[in-house]
């Protein structure tokens, strides 16, 4: 068995491990990156963010065709057929293109090696890689970073192991559009895929234990989206507990208990279980170290070091929040730290996220409810997109922007938007929260018209006027 010495071993070639490996190698460090999947990119690329958004894009194009007459377009037929095989082939091509590009980027760095296979720690300073070709490679390292991501969590429900029951990863390889789909879980993935398959023609029933969907999201925005989903024909059953899944021929019966304790069931041909994710620590060899972990993730300190000196962890394997961009931010911050550079590690209070629902929900910083629970005195600047020119032009004016700010300093601590295109607003939103800018800074910045971004100005103008502030701004009359 061959042995190799490196300065840094990085286990996991996803959005946390790959950028970090490249940053360290760019500084001249010897780095060995190990990925057990089919290519670099991790869950986000192969089983999460990217493939689900490819499905969403197909659904969006289909919806636009159905609404073409509203924009003065007369199509020869309204009977648009979805070629699902072509959708899957398009997904395969995009994933292949992105994975190959990532590998090519790593190959341009002479001190970075990428290996594919299963890696297991033998001790705090050594590991073994079972490579794709069947050979083994022992690695001696100075420091290691665990970036192994997470896997879908399946609750102990009777019948959940049937082939017609999918998790958030296997559903992305389904070879047909389900006729009737029951979704267990009303979080971001359940909401996104529920709306996608609803648009593609599936009859959707969504079962959720909480009183509403998207429990951590601003309540007002989540309830508006829930109403929209119900209007679109999605059956949402909240405050229920799934008790079992029974299979009979081509049908699947999902039994549940409602909020009053009454037993009921719903019927489908396919079931999707999206009840969260768990850090991927199995087979890592953590028992050969002093690294501590529990079902929520590997324990790390403020600089992402585990209980074993010289071993670090980033991304989903550390626990919440579980986002690709969060893993990248952690990985790059840790790389700078290891290189001896001054760095401020990411804070969850200034993180951003997008739920790719219809319409999208954009999140940056704290909600009004979270701020109040933290004992902060806050106010909210609001803007209804039904008054917005760009949203009206796009035919997507059902939405709301909420900017949460401290009443004393007027510092922005949260931005939350429900509107198609909310994801594109989160760059500015994150900068406002991260920099702690006051709402006067928004009012004083000239935003282009007609765009969704000017909603920020319109929201804070109202708040400043209500507070009796006098701020020199552009003419509010829009033509």
CSV table of C-alpha atoms in Angstrom, one decimal:
chain,number,residue,atom,x,y,z
A,1,UNK,CA,0.0,0.0,0.0
A,2,UNK,CA,1.3,3.4,-1.0
A,3,UNK,CA,1.8,6.2,1.6
A,4,UNK,CA,1.7,9.9,0.8
A,5,UNK,CA,2.5,12.9,3.0
A,6,UNK,CA,0.6,16.2,2.7
A,7,UNK,CA,0.0,19.3,4.7
A,8,UNK,CA,-3.7,19.3,4.4
A,9,UNK,CA,-6.2,16.5,3.8
A,10,UNK,CA,-9.7,17.6,2.9
A,11,UNK,CA,-12.4,14.9,3.0
A,12,UNK,CA,-15.4,16.0,0.9
A,13,UNK,CA,-15.3,17.7,-2.5
A,14,UNK,CA,-18.5,19.7,-2.2
A,15,UNK,CA,-19.1,23.5,-1.9
A,16,UNK,CA,-17.3,23.5,1.5
A,17,UNK,CA,-14.2,21.3,0.7
A,18,UNK,CA,-13.4,22.2,-2.9
A,19,UNK,CA,-13.1,26.0,-2.7
A,20,UNK,CA,-11.1,25.6,0.5
A,21,UNK,CA,-8.7,23.1,-1.1
A,22,UNK,CA,-8.2,25.5,-4.0
A,23,UNK,CA,-7.6,28.4,-1.7
A,24,UNK,CA,-4.9,26.5,0.3
A,25,UNK,CA,-3.3,25.2,-2.8
A,26,UNK,CA,-3.3,28.6,-4.4
A,27,UNK,CA,-1.1,29.7,-1.4
A,28,UNK,CA,1.3,26.9,-2.2
A,29,UNK,CA,0.2,24.4,0.4
A,30,UNK,CA,0.2,20.7,-0.5
A,31,UNK,CA,-3.4,19.6,-0.4
A,32,UNK,CA,-5.1,16.2,-1.1
A,33,UNK,CA,-8.9,16.4,-1.7
A,34,UNK,CA,-11.0,13.2,-1.4
A,35,UNK,CA,-14.5,12.8,-2.7
A,36,UNK,CA,-16.5,9.6,-2.6
A,37,UNK,CA,-19.2,10.7,-5.1
A,38,UNK,CA,-19.1,10.7,-8.9
A,39,UNK,CA,-17.4,14.0,-9.2
A,40,UNK,CA,-16.6,17.3,-7.4
A,41,UNK,CA,-19.7,19.3,-6.4
A,42,UNK,CA,-21.2,17.4,-3.5
A,43,UNK,CA,-24.9,17.1,-2.7
A,44,UNK,CA,-25.6,20.6,-4.0
A,45,UNK,CA,-24.6,19.7,-7.5
A,46,UNK,CA,-25.6,16.1,-7.9
A,47,UNK,CA,-28.6,15.6,-5.4
A,48,UNK,CA,-29.8,19.0,-4.3
A,49,UNK,CA,-29.6,22.6,-5.3
A,50,UNK,CA,-28.8,22.3,-9.0
A,51,UNK,CA,-31.0,19.4,-10.2
A,52,UNK,CA,-34.0,20.7,-8.3
A,53,UNK,CA,-33.6,24.1,-9.9
A,54,UNK,CA,-33.3,22.5,-13.3
A,55,UNK,CA,-36.7,20.9,-12.7
A,56,UNK,CA,-38.0,24.2,-11.4
A,57,UNK,CA,-36.9,26.0,-14.6
A,58,UNK,CA,-38.8,23.5,-16.7
A,59,UNK,CA,-41.9,24.1,-14.6
A,60,UNK,CA,-41.4,27.9,-14.9
A,61,UNK,CA,-41.2,27.7,-18.7
A,62,UNK,CA,-44.3,25.6,-18.8
A,63,UNK,CA,-46.2,28.0,-16.6
A,64,UNK,CA,-45.2,30.9,-18.8
A,65,UNK,CA,-46.5,29.1,-21.9
A,66,UNK,CA,-49.8,28.6,-20.2
A,67,UNK,CA,-50.0,32.3,-19.3
A,68,UNK,CA,-48.8,33.5,-22.8
A,69,UNK,CA,-52.2,34.9,-23.7
A,70,UNK,CA,-52.0,37.4,-20.8
A,71,UNK,CA,-49.0,38.9,-22.5
A,72,UNK,CA,-50.7,39.1,-26.0
A,73,UNK,CA,-49.2,36.0,-27.3
A,74,UNK,CA,-51.4,33.6,-29.2
A,75,UNK,CA,-49.9,30.1,-29.3
A,76,UNK,CA,-51.1,27.5,-31.8
A,77,UNK,CA,-52.0,25.2,-29.0
A,78,UNK,CA,-52.3,25.1,-25.2
A,79,UNK,CA,-51.5,21.4,-25.1
A,80,UNK,CA,-47.9,21.5,-24.1
A,81,UNK,CA,-46.3,18.1,-23.5
A,82,UNK,CA,-43.5,17.6,-21.1
A,83,UNK,CA,-40.8,15.3,-22.4
A,84,UNK,CA,-39.5,14.0,-19.0
A,85,UNK,CA,-36.7,12.0,-20.6
A,86,UNK,CA,-35.4,15.2,-22.2
A,87,UNK,CA,-35.6,17.0,-18.9
A,88,UNK,CA,-33.5,14.3,-17.2
A,89,UNK,CA,-31.0,14.4,-20.1
A,90,UNK,CA,-30.7,18.1,-19.7
A,91,UNK,CA,-30.1,17.7,-16.0
A,92,UNK,CA,-27.4,15.1,-16.7
A,93,UNK,CA,-25.6,17.3,-19.2
A,94,UNK,CA,-25.6,20.3,-16.8
A,95,UNK,CA,-24.3,18.3,-13.9
A,96,UNK,CA,-21.6,16.7,-16.0
A,97,UNK,CA,-20.5,20.1,-17.4
A,98,UNK,CA,-20.3,21.7,-13.9
A,99,UNK,CA,-18.5,18.8,-12.3
A,100,UNK,CA,-15.9,18.6,-15.1
A,101,UNK,CA,-15.3,22.3,-14.9
A,102,UNK,CA,-14.7,22.0,-11.1
A,103,UNK,CA,-12.2,19.2,-11.6
A,104,UNK,CA,-10.4,21.2,-14.4
A,105,UNK,CA,-10.1,24.2,-12.0
A,106,UNK,CA,-8.4,22.0,-9.4
A,107,UNK,CA,-6.1,20.5,-11.9
A,108,UNK,CA,-4.7,23.9,-12.7
A,109,UNK,CA,-3.2,24.0,-9.2
A,110,UNK,CA,0.1,22.0,-9.0
A,111,UNK,CA,0.0,21.3,-5.3
A,112,UNK,CA,-3.6,20.1,-5.2
A,113,UNK,CA,-4.5,16.4,-5.9
A,114,UNK,CA,-8.0,15.1,-6.2
A,115,UNK,CA,-8.8,11.5,-5.4
A,116,UNK,CA,-12.1,9.7,-5.7
A,117,UNK,CA,-13.0,7.0,-3.1
A,118,UNK,CA,-14.0,6.5,0.5
A,119,UNK,CA,-11.7,8.1,3.1
A,120,UNK,CA,-11.5,7.0,6.7
A,121,UNK,CA,-9.4,8.4,9.5
A,122,UNK,CA,-6.9,5.9,11.1
A,123,UNK,CA,-5.6,8.3,13.7
A,124,UNK,CA,-5.6,12.1,14.3
A,125,UNK,CA,-2.8,12.4,11.7
A,126,UNK,CA,-3.4,9.6,9.2
A,127,UNK,CA,-6.2,8.2,6.9
A,128,UNK,CA,-6.7,5.6,4.3
A,129,UNK,CA,-8.5,6.0,1.0
A,130,UNK,CA,-10.2,3.1,-0.7
A,131,UNK,CA,-9.9,4.4,-4.3
A,132,UNK,CA,-12.2,3.8,-7.3
A,133,UNK,CA,-9.7,1.4,-8.9
A,134,UNK,CA,-9.7,-0.8,-5.8
A,135,UNK,CA,-6.3,0.2,-4.5
A,136,UNK,CA,-5.6,1.7,-1.1
A,137,UNK,CA,-3.7,4.9,-0.3
A,138,UNK,CA,-2.5,5.8,3.2
A,139,UNK,CA,-2.3,9.6,3.9
A,140,UNK,CA,-0.1,11.2,6.5
A,141,UNK,CA,-1.2,14.8,7.1
A,142,UNK,CA,-0.5,17.8,9.3
A,143,UNK,CA,-4.1,19.0,9.4
A,144,UNK,CA,-7.4,17.6,8.1
A,145,UNK,CA,-10.7,19.2,7.3
A,146,UNK,CA,-14.0,17.2,7.4
A,147,UNK,CA,-16.5,18.5,4.8
A,148,UNK,CA,-18.6,15.4,4.2
A,149,UNK,CA,-22.0,17.1,4.0
A,150,UNK,CA,-25.3,15.6,5.1
A,151,UNK,CA,-27.7,12.9,4.0
A,152,UNK,CA,-31.6,12.8,4.1
A,153,UNK,CA,-33.1,11.9,7.4
A,154,UNK,CA,-35.9,9.3,7.2
A,155,UNK,CA,-38.1,9.0,10.3
A,156,UNK,CA,-39.0,5.6,11.7
A,157,UNK,CA,-42.3,5.3,9.8
A,158,UNK,CA,-43.7,1.8,8.9
A,159,UNK,CA,-43.4,1.2,5.2
A,160,UNK,CA,-41.0,4.0,4.5
A,161,UNK,CA,-38.5,1.6,2.8
A,162,UNK,CA,-40.7,0.8,-0.2
A,163,UNK,CA,-39.4,1.7,-3.7
A,164,UNK,CA,-42.3,4.1,-4.2
A,165,UNK,CA,-41.1,6.1,-1.3
A,166,UNK,CA,-38.4,8.7,-2.2
A,167,UNK,CA,-36.2,11.0,-0.3
A,168,UNK,CA,-35.0,14.4,-1.5
A,169,UNK,CA,-32.2,12.8,-3.5
A,170,UNK,CA,-33.8,9.8,-5.2
A,171,UNK,CA,-36.8,11.9,-6.3
A,172,UNK,CA,-34.4,13.8,-8.6
A,173,UNK,CA,-33.9,10.6,-10.6
A,174,UNK,CA,-37.5,9.6,-10.9
A,175,UNK,CA,-38.2,8.4,-14.4
A,176,UNK,CA,-41.7,9.8,-14.7
A,177,UNK,CA,-43.9,12.6,-13.4
A,178,UNK,CA,-46.1,11.2,-10.6
A,179,UNK,CA,-49.8,11.3,-11.1
A,180,UNK,CA,-50.5,11.6,-7.3
A,181,UNK,CA,-47.6,12.7,-5.0
A,182,UNK,CA,-47.8,12.8,-1.2
A,183,UNK,CA,-45.1,14.9,0.4
A,184,UNK,CA,-44.2,14.4,4.0
A,185,UNK,CA,-42.6,17.6,5.3
A,186,UNK,CA,-43.4,21.2,4.6
A,187,UNK,CA,-39.9,22.6,4.7
A,188,UNK,CA,-38.1,24.3,1.8
A,189,UNK,CA,-37.5,21.1,-0.2
A,190,UNK,CA,-41.1,19.9,0.2
A,191,UNK,CA,-42.5,23.3,-0.8
A,192,UNK,CA,-40.2,23.7,-3.8
A,193,UNK,CA,-40.7,20.2,-5.2
A,194,UNK,CA,-44.4,20.3,-4.4
A,195,UNK,CA,-44.9,23.4,-6.5
A,196,UNK,CA,-42.7,22.1,-9.3
A,197,UNK,CA,-44.6,18.8,-9.6
A,198,UNK,CA,-47.9,20.5,-9.2
A,199,UNK,CA,-47.1,22.7,-12.2
A,200,UNK,CA,-45.9,19.7,-14.2
A,201,UNK,CA,-49.3,18.0,-13.6
A,202,UNK,CA,-49.1,16.0,-10.4
A,203,UNK,CA,-51.8,16.1,-7.8
A,204,UNK,CA,-50.1,17.1,-4.6
A,205,UNK,CA,-50.9,16.5,-0.9
A,206,UNK,CA,-48.5,17.9,1.6
A,207,UNK,CA,-48.4,16.7,5.2
A,208,UNK,CA,-46.8,18.9,7.9
A,209,UNK,CA,-46.5,18.4,11.6
A,210,UNK,CA,-46.4,22.2,12.4
A,211,UNK,CA,-49.3,24.6,12.2
A,212,UNK,CA,-47.9,26.0,8.9
A,213,UNK,CA,-45.3,25.4,6.2
A,214,UNK,CA,-41.7,26.8,6.5
A,215,UNK,CA,-41.8,27.2,10.2
A,216,UNK,CA,-38.5,29.2,10.6
A,217,UNK,CA,-39.5,31.7,7.9
A,218,UNK,CA,-41.2,35.0,8.6
A,219,UNK,CA,-44.8,33.9,9.5
A,220,UNK,CA,-46.6,36.5,7.3
A,221,UNK,CA,-44.6,35.5,4.2
A,222,UNK,CA,-45.0,31.8,4.8
A,223,UNK,CA,-48.7,32.1,5.3
A,224,UNK,CA,-49.0,34.1,2.0
A,225,UNK,CA,-47.1,31.4,0.2
A,226,UNK,CA,-49.2,28.7,1.8
A,227,UNK,CA,-52.4,30.4,0.6
A,228,UNK,CA,-50.9,30.7,-2.9
A,229,UNK,CA,-50.1,27.0,-2.9
A,230,UNK,CA,-53.6,26.1,-1.8
A,231,UNK,CA,-55.1,28.3,-4.5
A,232,UNK,CA,-53.0,26.4,-7.0
A,233,UNK,CA,-54.6,23.2,-5.9
A,234,UNK,CA,-52.0,21.8,-3.5
A,235,UNK,CA,-53.7,20.1,-0.5
A,236,UNK,CA,-51.9,21.1,2.7
A,237,UNK,CA,-52.7,19.2,5.8
A,238,UNK,CA,-51.0,20.7,8.9
A,239,UNK,CA,-50.8,19.6,12.5
A,240,UNK,CA,-50.7,16.0,11.6
A,241,UNK,CA,-48.5,13.0,12.4
A,242,UNK,CA,-47.8,10.3,9.8
A,243,UNK,CA,-48.2,6.8,11.3
A,244,UNK,CA,-47.5,4.5,8.5
A,245,UNK,CA,-47.3,3.9,4.7
A,246,UNK,CA,-49.2,0.9,3.3
A,247,UNK,CA,-48.7,-0.4,-0.3
A,248,UNK,CA,-51.4,-2.0,-2.2
A,249,UNK,CA,-50.8,-2.8,-5.9
A,250,UNK,CA,-49.9,0.4,-7.7
A,251,UNK,CA,-51.2,2.6,-4.9
A,252,UNK,CA,-49.7,3.9,-1.7
A,253,UNK,CA,-51.8,4.7,1.4
A,254,UNK,CA,-50.3,7.2,3.8
A,255,UNK,CA,-51.9,7.0,7.2
A,256,UNK,CA,-51.8,10.0,9.5
A,257,UNK,CA,-53.4,11.3,12.7
A,258,UNK,CA,-54.9,14.8,12.5
A,259,UNK,CA,-54.7,17.5,15.2
A,260,UNK,CA,-57.8,16.2,16.9
A,261,UNK,CA,-56.4,12.6,17.1
A,262,UNK,CA,-58.5,11.2,14.3
A,263,UNK,CA,-57.0,8.6,12.0
A,264,UNK,CA,-57.2,9.4,8.3
A,265,UNK,CA,-55.3,8.6,5.1
A,266,UNK,CA,-54.4,9.9,1.6
A,267,UNK,CA,-53.7,7.9,-1.5
A,268,UNK,CA,-50.9,8.3,-4.0
A,269,UNK,CA,-48.7,6.5,-6.4
A,270,UNK,CA,-45.5,8.1,-5.1
A,271,UNK,CA,-44.4,9.4,-1.7
A,272,UNK,CA,-41.7,12.0,-1.1
A,273,UNK,CA,-40.2,12.2,2.5
A,274,UNK,CA,-38.4,15.5,3.2
A,275,UNK,CA,-38.1,15.6,7.0
A,276,UNK,CA,-34.6,17.2,7.3
A,277,UNK,CA,-31.0,16.1,6.9
A,278,UNK,CA,-28.4,14.6,9.2
A,279,UNK,CA,-24.6,15.2,9.2
A,280,UNK,CA,-22.7,12.6,7.2
A,281,UNK,CA,-20.2,11.1,9.7
A,282,UNK,CA,-20.7,7.4,9.1
A,283,UNK,CA,-17.5,5.6,8.1
A,284,UNK,CA,-15.3,8.6,8.7
A,285,UNK,CA,-13.3,6.9,11.5
A,286,UNK,CA,-14.1,9.5,14.1
A,287,UNK,CA,-13.8,6.8,16.7
A,288,UNK,CA,-10.1,6.8,16.1
A,289,UNK,CA,-9.9,10.5,17.2
A,290,UNK,CA,-11.3,12.6,20.1
A,291,UNK,CA,-13.7,14.4,17.7
A,292,UNK,CA,-17.1,14.8,19.4
A,293,UNK,CA,-20.4,14.6,17.5
A,294,UNK,CA,-24.1,14.0,17.9
A,295,UNK,CA,-27.1,13.7,15.6
A,296,UNK,CA,-26.9,17.5,15.0
A,297,UNK,CA,-23.3,17.6,13.8
A,298,UNK,CA,-19.6,17.6,14.7
A,299,UNK,CA,-18.7,19.8,17.6
A,300,UNK,CA,-16.4,22.7,16.7
A,301,UNK,CA,-15.2,25.9,18.3
A,302,UNK,CA,-15.5,29.4,17.0
A,303,UNK,CA,-12.7,28.7,14.5
A,304,UNK,CA,-14.2,25.5,13.3
A,305,UNK,CA,-11.7,23.2,15.1
A,306,UNK,CA,-13.0,20.0,16.6
A,307,UNK,CA,-12.0,18.6,20.0
A,308,UNK,CA,-9.1,17.0,18.2
A,309,UNK,CA,-6.4,19.7,17.6
A,310,UNK,CA,-5.6,19.9,13.9
A,311,UNK,CA,-8.9,18.4,12.8
A,312,UNK,CA,-11.5,20.9,11.5
A,313,UNK,CA,-15.0,20.6,10.1
A,314,UNK,CA,-17.1,22.9,7.8
A,315,UNK,CA,-20.5,22.8,6.2
A,316,UNK,CA,-23.5,20.5,6.7
A,317,UNK,CA,-21.4,18.0,8.8
A,318,UNK,CA,-21.2,20.7,11.5
A,319,UNK,CA,-25.0,21.1,11.5
A,320,UNK,CA,-27.3,24.0,10.9
A,321,UNK,CA,-27.5,26.1,8.9
A,322,UNK,CA,-27.2,23.7,5.9
A,323,UNK,CA,-26.6,25.7,2.8
A,324,UNK,CA,-24.0,25.4,0.0
A,325,UNK,CA,-23.1,29.0,0.2
A,326,UNK,CA,-22.7,28.8,4.0
A,327,UNK,CA,-20.3,25.8,3.6
A,328,UNK,CA,-18.3,27.8,1.1
A,329,UNK,CA,-18.1,30.8,3.4
A,330,UNK,CA,-16.9,28.6,6.3
A,331,UNK,CA,-14.4,26.8,4.1
A,332,UNK,CA,-12.8,30.0,2.7
A,333,UNK,CA,-12.8,31.7,6.1
A,334,UNK,CA,-11.0,28.6,7.6
A,335,UNK,CA,-8.5,28.6,4.7
A,336,UNK,CA,-7.6,32.2,5.5
A,337,UNK,CA,-7.3,31.4,9.2
A,338,UNK,CA,-5.0,28.4,8.5
A,339,UNK,CA,-2.8,30.6,6.3
A,340,UNK,CA,-2.4,33.0,9.2
A,341,UNK,CA,-4.6,35.7,7.8
A,342,UNK,CA,-7.0,37.8,9.8
A,343,UNK,CA,-10.5,36.7,9.2
A,344,UNK,CA,-14.0,37.1,10.7
A,345,UNK,CA,-15.7,33.7,10.6
A,346,UNK,CA,-19.3,33.7,9.2
A,347,UNK,CA,-22.1,34.4,11.6
A,348,UNK,CA,-25.5,32.8,11.2
A,349,UNK,CA,-27.2,36.1,12.1
A,350,UNK,CA,-25.9,37.6,8.9
A,351,UNK,CA,-26.5,34.5,6.6
A,352,UNK,CA,-28.8,34.6,3.6
A,353,UNK,CA,-30.9,32.0,2.0
A,354,UNK,CA,-33.5,31.6,-0.9
A,355,UNK,CA,-36.4,29.3,-1.0
A,356,UNK,CA,-37.1,28.6,-4.6
A,357,UNK,CA,-40.9,28.5,-4.2
A,358,UNK,CA,-43.3,30.3,-6.5
A,359,UNK,CA,-43.0,33.1,-5.8
A,360,UNK,CA,-39.5,32.9,-4.2
A,361,UNK,CA,-38.7,33.8,-0.6
A,362,UNK,CA,-35.5,35.6,0.1
A,363,UNK,CA,-34.1,35.7,3.7
A,364,UNK,CA,-31.2,37.7,5.1
A,365,UNK,CA,-30.6,38.1,8.9
A,366,UNK,CA,-33.2,37.9,11.6
A,367,UNK,CA,-37.0,37.9,11.3
A,368,UNK,CA,-39.1,40.3,13.3
A,369,UNK,CA,-40.1,37.4,15.6
A,370,UNK,CA,-36.5,36.3,16.1
A,371,UNK,CA,-35.4,39.9,16.9
A,372,UNK,CA,-38.1,40.3,19.5
A,373,UNK,CA,-37.3,37.0,21.1
A,374,UNK,CA,-33.7,38.2,21.3
A,375,UNK,CA,-34.9,41.2,23.3
A,376,UNK,CA,-34.3,43.8,20.5
A,377,UNK,CA,-36.6,46.8,19.9
A,378,UNK,CA,-37.3,46.7,16.2
A,379,UNK,CA,-39.6,48.1,13.6
A,380,UNK,CA,-40.4,46.9,10.1
A,381,UNK,CA,-40.3,48.8,6.8
A,382,UNK,CA,-42.8,47.3,4.4
A,383,UNK,CA,-43.5,47.4,0.7
A,384,UNK,CA,-46.2,45.6,-1.1
A,385,UNK,CA,-45.1,44.5,-4.6
A,386,UNK,CA,-48.6,45.0,-6.0
A,387,UNK,CA,-47.6,48.6,-6.3
A,388,UNK,CA,-44.3,47.8,-8.0
A,389,UNK,CA,-43.8,48.6,-11.7
A,390,UNK,CA,-41.4,45.8,-12.5
A,391,UNK,CA,-43.5,43.2,-10.7
A,392,UNK,CA,-46.6,44.4,-12.5
A,393,UNK,CA,-44.8,44.2,-15.9
A,394,UNK,CA,-43.7,40.7,-15.2
A,395,UNK,CA,-47.2,39.7,-14.0
A,396,UNK,CA,-45.8,38.7,-10.7
A,397,UNK,CA,-46.9,41.4,-8.3
A,398,UNK,CA,-48.2,39.2,-5.5
A,399,UNK,CA,-45.5,39.7,-2.8
A,400,UNK,CA,-44.2,41.6,0.1
A,401,UNK,CA,-40.8,43.1,1.3
A,402,UNK,CA,-40.0,43.5,5.0
A,403,UNK,CA,-36.9,45.3,6.3
A,404,UNK,CA,-36.3,44.7,10.0
A,405,UNK,CA,-34.3,47.4,11.7
A,406,UNK,CA,-33.5,48.5,15.3
A,407,UNK,CA,-35.6,51.5,16.4
A,408,UNK,CA,-32.7,53.3,18.1
A,409,UNK,CA,-29.8,52.9,15.7
A,410,UNK,CA,-32.1,52.2,12.7
A,411,UNK,CA,-29.5,49.5,11.8
A,412,UNK,CA,-30.9,46.9,9.4
A,413,UNK,CA,-30.8,43.4,11.0
A,414,UNK,CA,-33.0,41.5,8.6
A,415,UNK,CA,-34.5,41.6,5.1
A,416,UNK,CA,-37.3,39.2,4.0
A,417,UNK,CA,-39.0,39.2,0.6
A,418,UNK,CA,-41.8,37.2,-1.0
A,419,UNK,CA,-41.7,37.9,-4.8
A,420,UNK,CA,-40.6,36.1,-7.9
A,421,UNK,CA,-37.0,37.3,-8.2
A,422,UNK,CA,-36.4,37.6,-4.4
A,423,UNK,CA,-33.2,35.6,-4.8
A,424,UNK,CA,-31.7,38.3,-6.8
A,425,UNK,CA,-32.4,40.9,-4.1
A,426,UNK,CA,-30.5,39.0,-1.4
A,427,UNK,CA,-27.1,40.3,-2.5
A,428,UNK,CA,-28.0,43.8,-1.4
A,429,UNK,CA,-30.0,42.5,1.5
A,430,UNK,CA,-27.0,40.5,2.9
A,431,UNK,CA,-24.7,43.5,2.5
A,432,UNK,CA,-27.1,45.7,4.4
A,433,UNK,CA,-27.3,43.2,7.3
A,434,UNK,CA,-23.6,42.3,7.3
A,435,UNK,CA,-22.5,45.9,7.3
A,436,UNK,CA,-25.2,47.0,9.8
A,437,UNK,CA,-26.2,49.9,7.6
A,438,UNK,CA,-29.0,52.2,8.8
A,439,UNK,CA,-32.2,52.6,6.7
A,440,UNK,CA,-31.1,56.1,5.9
A,441,UNK,CA,-28.3,54.6,3.8
A,442,UNK,CA,-30.9,52.8,1.7
A,443,UNK,CA,-32.9,55.9,1.2
A,444,UNK,CA,-29.9,57.8,0.1
A,445,UNK,CA,-28.8,55.3,-2.5
A,446,UNK,CA,-30.2,55.8,-6.0
A,447,UNK,CA,-31.8,52.5,-7.2
A,448,UNK,CA,-32.6,52.0,-10.9
A,449,UNK,CA,-36.2,52.1,-12.2
A,450,UNK,CA,-38.1,50.0,-13.0
A,451,UNK,CA,-36.5,47.2,-11.0
A,452,UNK,CA,-37.3,45.1,-8.0
A,453,UNK,CA,-34.4,46.6,-6.2
A,454,UNK,CA,-36.1,50.0,-5.8
A,455,UNK,CA,-38.5,48.2,-3.4
A,456,UNK,CA,-35.8,48.7,-0.8
A,457,UNK,CA,-36.0,52.5,-1.2
A,458,UNK,CA,-39.8,52.6,-1.3
A,459,UNK,CA,-40.0,50.5,1.9
A,460,UNK,CA,-37.7,52.7,4.0
A,461,UNK,CA,-39.1,56.0,2.6
A,462,UNK,CA,-42.4,55.1,4.2
A,463,UNK,CA,-40.7,54.1,7.5
A,464,UNK,CA,-38.7,57.3,7.6
A,465,UNK,CA,-41.7,59.4,6.8
A,466,UNK,CA,-43.6,57.7,9.6
A,467,UNK,CA,-40.7,58.4,12.0
A,468,UNK,CA,-40.8,62.1,11.0
A,469,UNK,CA,-37.3,62.0,9.4
A,470,UNK,CA,-36.5,64.4,6.5
A,471,UNK,CA,-34.3,62.6,3.9
A,472,UNK,CA,-33.3,64.1,0.6
A,473,UNK,CA,-34.3,61.6,-2.0
A,474,UNK,CA,-35.4,61.5,-5.6
A,475,UNK,CA,-38.8,62.5,-6.8
A,476,UNK,CA,-41.2,59.7,-5.8
A,477,UNK,CA,-43.5,60.2,-8.8
A,478,UNK,CA,-42.9,57.5,-11.3
A,479,UNK,CA,-44.1,57.5,-14.8
